[in-house]
Amino acid sequence: MSETPPKAQRKSAIEEAQLVNVVLRYFKLAGVAVGVWLSGYLNFSPSWLLVGLVLYVWKERQGKRKKLQIEIRQDTARDEQKAILARVEDLPSWVHFPEVERAEWFNKILDQIWPFIGDYVKDLLINSIQPKIQASHAHMASFVFTRIDLGDIPPRIGGVKVYTKNVRRDEIYMDLDIIYSSDCDLMVKLKGMNMGIKDLQVRGTMRVILKPLLSRMPLFGGLSVFFLNNPSIDFNLKGLADAFDLPGLRFVSKEMVEDIIAEQIANIMVLPNRIAVPMIEELNLSLLKYPPPEGVLRIYMIEARNLVSADVAFVGKGKSDPYAVLKFGPEKFKTKVINNTVNPQWNEVFETIIDCKDAQVIDLEIRDEDPGSKDDKIGTAAIDISSSASQGTLDTWLPLENVKKGDVHLKLVWMYLANDPMVLEKTLKQVGASSELASCVLMVNLDSAKDLPGSKRMKKQIAEPSPFVVLSLGPKSFETEEKPNTDSPVWEKPFRFLVHNPHIQKLDIQIFDKKNPKESLGDLTIPLKSLLSAPDMTLDQDFALKNSGLDSKINMRLCLRILTPENNPAWRSEGAILNTNSSSVDPPAGPKKEGTSSPDAAKKPQPQTGPAKAANSGVDPTIKKVEVTQINAAKPEGQVIPPASNTSPSTVTSTEVRQRKTKSSPAPAESDARGAYGRGRIQLTFRYSSQRQKLVVVVHKCLNLLPCDSDNLADPYVKMYLLPDKSSSGKRKTAVIKNNLNPVFDETFEFSLKQEEIADRDLELTIRNDTSFFSSNVKVMGVVTIDLSKMDVSKAATDWFDLHPEDSDDAEKPISVESDV
């Protein structure tokens, strides 16, 4: 008897689903009719019917809008060319950016193998994702998948960008634009209730790294895959969850599911987490999977101004109860709530570890707290890490997006990582008595444990334990997953801690048995000061456990790095990715690429062994040491993408990642300080973010403006338009600087603009004097019009521009006063 083909089975399932939808719609309409009859029978106010009507209309409009978006994305996934010609919106990245190439050949392969991927994904969801969701929250303990159907539409690669310059000659970096507009059908059961997810939409930029390249098969030693930032996620709900698809109720259930999905993706493959696949045995997998971060970013959330009023007031103007939320990969920071104000002052500082400063973005949301309901979003912004990293310190106002008004004041400070213990004292002086700031970063790569004692489940019976580890440093703690029924577990997990003072702080490690959580299998305390005297401030060894078995050990790699605003290339070192004790390793041959050095330029030192090493390391002698691997602290072997740069890899118009550090442009010479027209000058920075499709303009300062008031001063501000649009939506304006002819603004403005539209636009800036309507004082102090087609906005450039009179027809060109590029 022949089996029914999969497509026939799916068609039958679709017909059954359509019949179920008809029946459900009938009962919904019948329920509405019964509700109307009951409201009349019980003499309810007609206003309740109006409220129900408003909710129904809102739900129908939202459903149609989302259905249209899903249909467009699914049509694009099925036939990209036809969908693009029918509707020129939501184009893939290869349409906008010339350095991004199409990958149709891979999409055809993916379409062919998609049915075979279903079994693997089903196994992954049930055996890996489902237990993590159950452990994520107490209310999710009964969560199970009851139906998993990935549908007929596979993910697509919207574009591929391969980096060819300023990369090491033994590695390949490429970014993939992942678009998944699926027709999947997932059903879950939670506390006896059936709920489902359909039409899942995922889009994000995935980075793929192949390294090191070899002169023998398989030509590269390992593969590393991860998302640079959190991918955007959207979906529709089914079953009981769809019944709550109403204002106030809808977002409670859907937002919780969105957070769970985003958290699980982030924990698997959003930086700093990544999927690493070794292709050869001699690969040092830890360096491929856990490369050192590039630095630490300090974010000072200072204040906001002119926020929208989210709370309605019957007397006077409405206010808000604003707070800020910063999202970065799996991390989230939240400020305190400032009640009843639209100009809150937080004055809080957060620190986050950055793995890829030229590609990662920090998302900022300003919300209004509403106890008892969902908090309103009153503005968003994206923090460009690369600009602060290139300048060192960036103090600026950012305009809020998706709202009519509002700005947020941020100060970003970039800190490099040093492996020189002599830097610590200077850093501790800078940190001072502040307990909020860190002086070091501790990186812990927890590998495995062996010979753990058995689990004492009964008086005279010892069973294999199910160990898990808890790592604590100060108020921060992490917990690993359990490894069932083994006395030699392997975790291979990275953890990172921000350290305030390594002279006095200690790392506490405890191993517990999941079968008996109160029973400790061993513990260990490591003073961080022992790392200050270790080679390269790194220990890679077996540590003897206390209160455990005689031979119980835990294997870890501990690496301490000191935070400093100074940059020294010798501090950036990754070590050897191939184990040098293997004779089969083939170094890549051929000339090196631009900006790189030979991988064999620096050799990995041999690890110390024996008593001499124990004496020099400064670690507690009770800790048994097997091997300490010294990482080369000399000048690094080339630069791993992305290097220190003032632009994101996705913002460069050619396949090049620039490797320069931006400095502020010097002020023009005194003889030229008043400009060609005698009205002064203005300093601006331009750059284009292709990842966010934004033209970024930074207004720094003006010099020698014309005095306009009776006291020979002025109250200047800058107003700008992106011509030919002169509507209010295209207007940007700085704050007013009182009584100053050399004002410093340092404000950042963004214009939503596609890359191909830049050549047709001009930026007009007018420096105005803030006066009353009836004042006779001069109002326009100078104008500058910049032809963007003549500016290279693919990289950050800072220039001085001469101001000309308002009635002049001269469009100012960039002044070449050592402009930074």
PDB file of N, CA and C in Angstrom, residues 597-638:
ATOM      1  N   SER A 597      49.697  40.730   8.688  1.00  0.00           N
ATOM      2  CA  SER A 597      51.047  40.195   8.824  1.00  0.00           C
ATOM      3  C   SER A 597      50.978  38.694   8.792  1.00  0.00           C
ATOM      4  N   SER A 598      52.084  38.068   8.610  1.00  0.00           N
ATOM      5  CA  SER A 598      52.117  36.615   8.476  1.00  0.00           C
ATOM      6  C   SER A 598      51.674  35.946   9.750  1.00  0.00           C
ATOM      7  N   PRO A 599      50.854  34.892   9.640  1.00  0.00           N
ATOM      8  CA  PRO A 599      50.448  34.182  10.849  1.00  0.00           C
ATOM      9  C   PRO A 599      51.609  33.561  11.594  1.00  0.00           C
ATOM     10  N   ASP A 600      52.741  33.360  10.912  1.00  0.00           N
ATOM     11  CA  ASP A 600      53.891  32.770  11.577  1.00  0.00           C
ATOM     12  C   ASP A 600      54.847  33.831  12.103  1.00  0.00           C
ATOM     13  N   ALA A 601      54.440  35.106  12.069  1.00  0.00           N
ATOM     14  CA  ALA A 601      55.335  36.173  12.512  1.00  0.00           C
ATOM     15  C   ALA A 601      55.653  36.055  13.989  1.00  0.00           C
ATOM     16  N   ALA A 602      54.705  35.560  14.770  1.00  0.00           N
ATOM     17  CA  ALA A 602      54.934  35.397  16.211  1.00  0.00           C
ATOM     18  C   ALA A 602      54.590  33.987  16.599  1.00  0.00           C
ATOM     19  N   LYS A 603      55.462  33.330  17.288  1.00  0.00           N
ATOM     20  CA  LYS A 603      55.243  31.946  17.676  1.00  0.00           C
ATOM     21  C   LYS A 603      54.692  31.879  19.081  1.00  0.00           C
ATOM     22  N   LYS A 604      53.856  30.888  19.294  1.00  0.00           N
ATOM     23  CA  LYS A 604      53.272  30.692  20.614  1.00  0.00           C
ATOM     24  C   LYS A 604      54.306  30.104  21.569  1.00  0.00           C
ATOM     25  N   PRO A 605      54.579  30.751  22.705  1.00  0.00           N
ATOM     26  CA  PRO A 605      55.590  30.232  23.619  1.00  0.00           C
ATOM     27  C   PRO A 605      55.178  28.892  24.194  1.00  0.00           C
ATOM     28  N   GLN A 606      56.160  28.109  24.554  1.00  0.00           N
ATOM     29  CA  GLN A 606      55.887  26.821  25.177  1.00  0.00           C
ATOM     30  C   GLN A 606      55.390  27.042  26.588  1.00  0.00           C
ATOM     31  N   PRO A 607      54.374  26.305  27.013  1.00  0.00           N
ATOM     32  CA  PRO A 607      53.868  26.471  28.377  1.00  0.00           C
ATOM     33  C   PRO A 607      54.881  26.037  29.410  1.00  0.00           C
ATOM     34  N   GLN A 608      54.846  26.737  30.554  1.00  0.00           N
ATOM     35  CA  GLN A 608      55.710  26.360  31.655  1.00  0.00           C
ATOM     36  C   GLN A 608      55.116  25.176  32.392  1.00  0.00           C
ATOM     37  N   THR A 609      55.953  24.400  32.961  1.00  0.00           N
ATOM     38  CA  THR A 609      55.492  23.252  33.730  1.00  0.00           C
ATOM     39  C   THR A 609      56.343  23.119  34.982  1.00  0.00           C
ATOM     40  N   GLY A 610      55.854  22.330  35.906  1.00  0.00           N
ATOM     41  CA  GLY A 610      56.648  21.998  37.079  1.00  0.00           C
ATOM     42  C   GLY A 610      56.556  23.013  38.180  1.00  0.00           C
ATOM     43  N   PRO A 611      57.356  22.857  39.210  1.00  0.00           N
ATOM     44  CA  PRO A 611      57.295  23.719  40.391  1.00  0.00           C
ATOM     45  C   PRO A 611      57.627  25.154  40.100  1.00  0.00           C
ATOM     46  N   ALA A 612      58.518  25.412  39.122  1.00  0.00           N
ATOM     47  CA  ALA A 612      58.886  26.799  38.840  1.00  0.00           C
ATOM     48  C   ALA A 612      57.690  27.594  38.430  1.00  0.00           C
ATOM     49  N   LYS A 613      56.841  26.986  37.644  1.00  0.00           N
ATOM     50  CA  LYS A 613      55.646  27.709  37.204  1.00  0.00           C
ATOM     51  C   LYS A 613      54.736  28.000  38.384  1.00  0.00           C
ATOM     52  N   ALA A 614      54.568  27.074  39.290  1.00  0.00           N
ATOM     53  CA  ALA A 614      53.704  27.292  40.443  1.00  0.00           C
ATOM     54  C   ALA A 614      54.219  28.411  41.305  1.00  0.00           C
ATOM     55  N   ALA A 615      55.510  28.548  41.382  1.00  0.00           N
ATOM     56  CA  ALA A 615      56.072  29.611  42.210  1.00  0.00           C
ATOM     57  C   ALA A 615      55.873  30.965  41.569  1.00  0.00           C
ATOM     58  N   ASN A 616      55.908  31.017  40.250  1.00  0.00           N
ATOM     59  CA  ASN A 616      55.803  32.300  39.567  1.00  0.00           C
ATOM     60  C   ASN A 616      54.380  32.752  39.380  1.00  0.00           C
ATOM     61  N   SER A 617      53.439  31.863  39.382  1.00  0.00           N
ATOM     62  CA  SER A 617      52.073  32.252  39.057  1.00  0.00           C
ATOM     63  C   SER A 617      51.398  32.994  40.173  1.00  0.00           C
ATOM     64  N   GLY A 618      51.812  32.808  41.409  1.00  0.00           N
ATOM     65  CA  GLY A 618      51.212  33.522  42.520  1.00  0.00           C
ATOM     66  C   GLY A 618      49.873  32.986  42.948  1.00  0.00           C
ATOM     67  N   VAL A 619      49.511  31.778  42.508  1.00  0.00           N
ATOM     68  CA  VAL A 619      48.222  31.197  42.863  1.00  0.00           C
ATOM     69  C   VAL A 619      48.372  30.421  44.156  1.00  0.00           C
ATOM     70  N   ASP A 620      47.288  30.298  44.850  1.00  0.00           N
ATOM     71  CA  ASP A 620      47.261  29.531  46.091  1.00  0.00           C
ATOM     72  C   ASP A 620      47.896  28.155  45.862  1.00  0.00           C
ATOM     73  N   PRO A 621      48.908  27.777  46.641  1.00  0.00           N
ATOM     74  CA  PRO A 621      49.586  26.492  46.401  1.00  0.00           C
ATOM     75  C   PRO A 621      48.689  25.289  46.573  1.00  0.00           C
ATOM     76  N   THR A 622      47.517  25.451  47.209  1.00  0.00           N
ATOM     77  CA  THR A 622      46.612  24.319  47.344  1.00  0.00           C
ATOM     78  C   THR A 622      45.918  23.988  46.032  1.00  0.00           C
ATOM     79  N   ILE A 623      46.014  24.909  45.072  1.00  0.00           N
ATOM     80  CA  ILE A 623      45.408  24.649  43.772  1.00  0.00           C
ATOM     81  C   ILE A 623      46.401  23.863  42.933  1.00  0.00           C
ATOM     82  N   LYS A 624      46.010  22.678  42.504  1.00  0.00           N
ATOM     83  CA  LYS A 624      46.905  21.858  41.699  1.00  0.00           C
ATOM     84  C   LYS A 624      46.913  22.375  40.277  1.00  0.00           C
ATOM     85  N   LYS A 625      48.105  22.469  39.688  1.00  0.00           N
ATOM     86  CA  LYS A 625      48.246  23.011  38.353  1.00  0.00           C
ATOM     87  C   LYS A 625      48.832  21.951  37.445  1.00  0.00           C
ATOM     88  N   VAL A 626      48.195  21.749  36.329  1.00  0.00           N
ATOM     89  CA  VAL A 626      48.679  20.783  35.364  1.00  0.00           C
ATOM     90  C   VAL A 626      49.389  21.486  34.224  1.00  0.00           C
ATOM     91  N   GLU A 627      48.785  22.575  33.711  1.00  0.00           N
ATOM     92  CA  GLU A 627      49.399  23.270  32.582  1.00  0.00           C
ATOM     93  C   GLU A 627      48.875  24.681  32.519  1.00  0.00           C
ATOM     94  N   VAL A 628      49.730  25.609  32.250  1.00  0.00           N
ATOM     95  CA  VAL A 628      49.342  26.993  32.010  1.00  0.00           C
ATOM     96  C   VAL A 628      49.780  27.344  30.607  1.00  0.00           C
ATOM     97  N   THR A 629      48.851  27.665  29.753  1.00  0.00           N
ATOM     98  CA  THR A 629      49.171  28.007  28.380  1.00  0.00           C
ATOM     99  C   THR A 629      49.347  29.497  28.273  1.00  0.00           C
ATOM    100  N   GLN A 630      50.515  29.921  27.871  1.00  0.00           N
ATOM    101  CA  GLN A 630      50.795  31.351  27.766  1.00  0.00           C
ATOM    102  C   GLN A 630      50.408  31.838  26.392  1.00  0.00           C
ATOM    103  N   ILE A 631      49.559  32.862  26.349  1.00  0.00           N
ATOM    104  CA  ILE A 631      49.134  33.452  25.091  1.00  0.00           C
ATOM    105  C   ILE A 631      50.135  34.524  24.688  1.00  0.00           C
ATOM    106  N   ASN A 632      50.511  34.536  23.444  1.00  0.00           N
ATOM    107  CA  ASN A 632      51.504  35.485  22.973  1.00  0.00           C
ATOM    108  C   ASN A 632      51.016  36.906  23.145  1.00  0.00           C
ATOM    109  N   ALA A 633      51.776  37.727  23.856  1.00  0.00           N
ATOM    110  CA  ALA A 633      51.402  39.111  24.104  1.00  0.00           C
ATOM    111  C   ALA A 633      52.110  40.059  23.174  1.00  0.00           C
ATOM    112  N   ALA A 634      52.776  39.541  22.156  1.00  0.00           N
ATOM    113  CA  ALA A 634      53.447  40.419  21.206  1.00  0.00           C
ATOM    114  C   ALA A 634      52.438  41.006  20.245  1.00  0.00           C
ATOM    115  N   LYS A 635      52.944  41.734  19.268  1.00  0.00           N
ATOM    116  CA  LYS A 635      52.057  42.374  18.292  1.00  0.00           C
ATOM    117  C   LYS A 635      51.223  41.319  17.594  1.00  0.00           C
ATOM    118  N   PRO A 636      49.900  41.499  17.489  1.00  0.00           N
ATOM    119  CA  PRO A 636      49.008  40.462  16.980  1.00  0.00           C
ATOM    120  C   PRO A 636      49.287  40.138  15.521  1.00  0.00           C
ATOM    121  N   GLU A 637      48.898  38.925  15.156  1.00  0.00           N
ATOM    122  CA  GLU A 637      49.107  38.464  13.795  1.00  0.00           C
ATOM    123  C   GLU A 637      48.006  39.010  12.900  1.00  0.00           C
ATOM    124  N   GLY A 638      48.173  40.222  12.421  1.00  0.00           N
ATOM    125  CA  GLY A 638      47.138  40.797  11.566  1.00  0.00           C
ATOM    126  C   GLY A 638      45.972  41.273  12.384  1.00  0.00           C
TER     127      GLY A 638
END
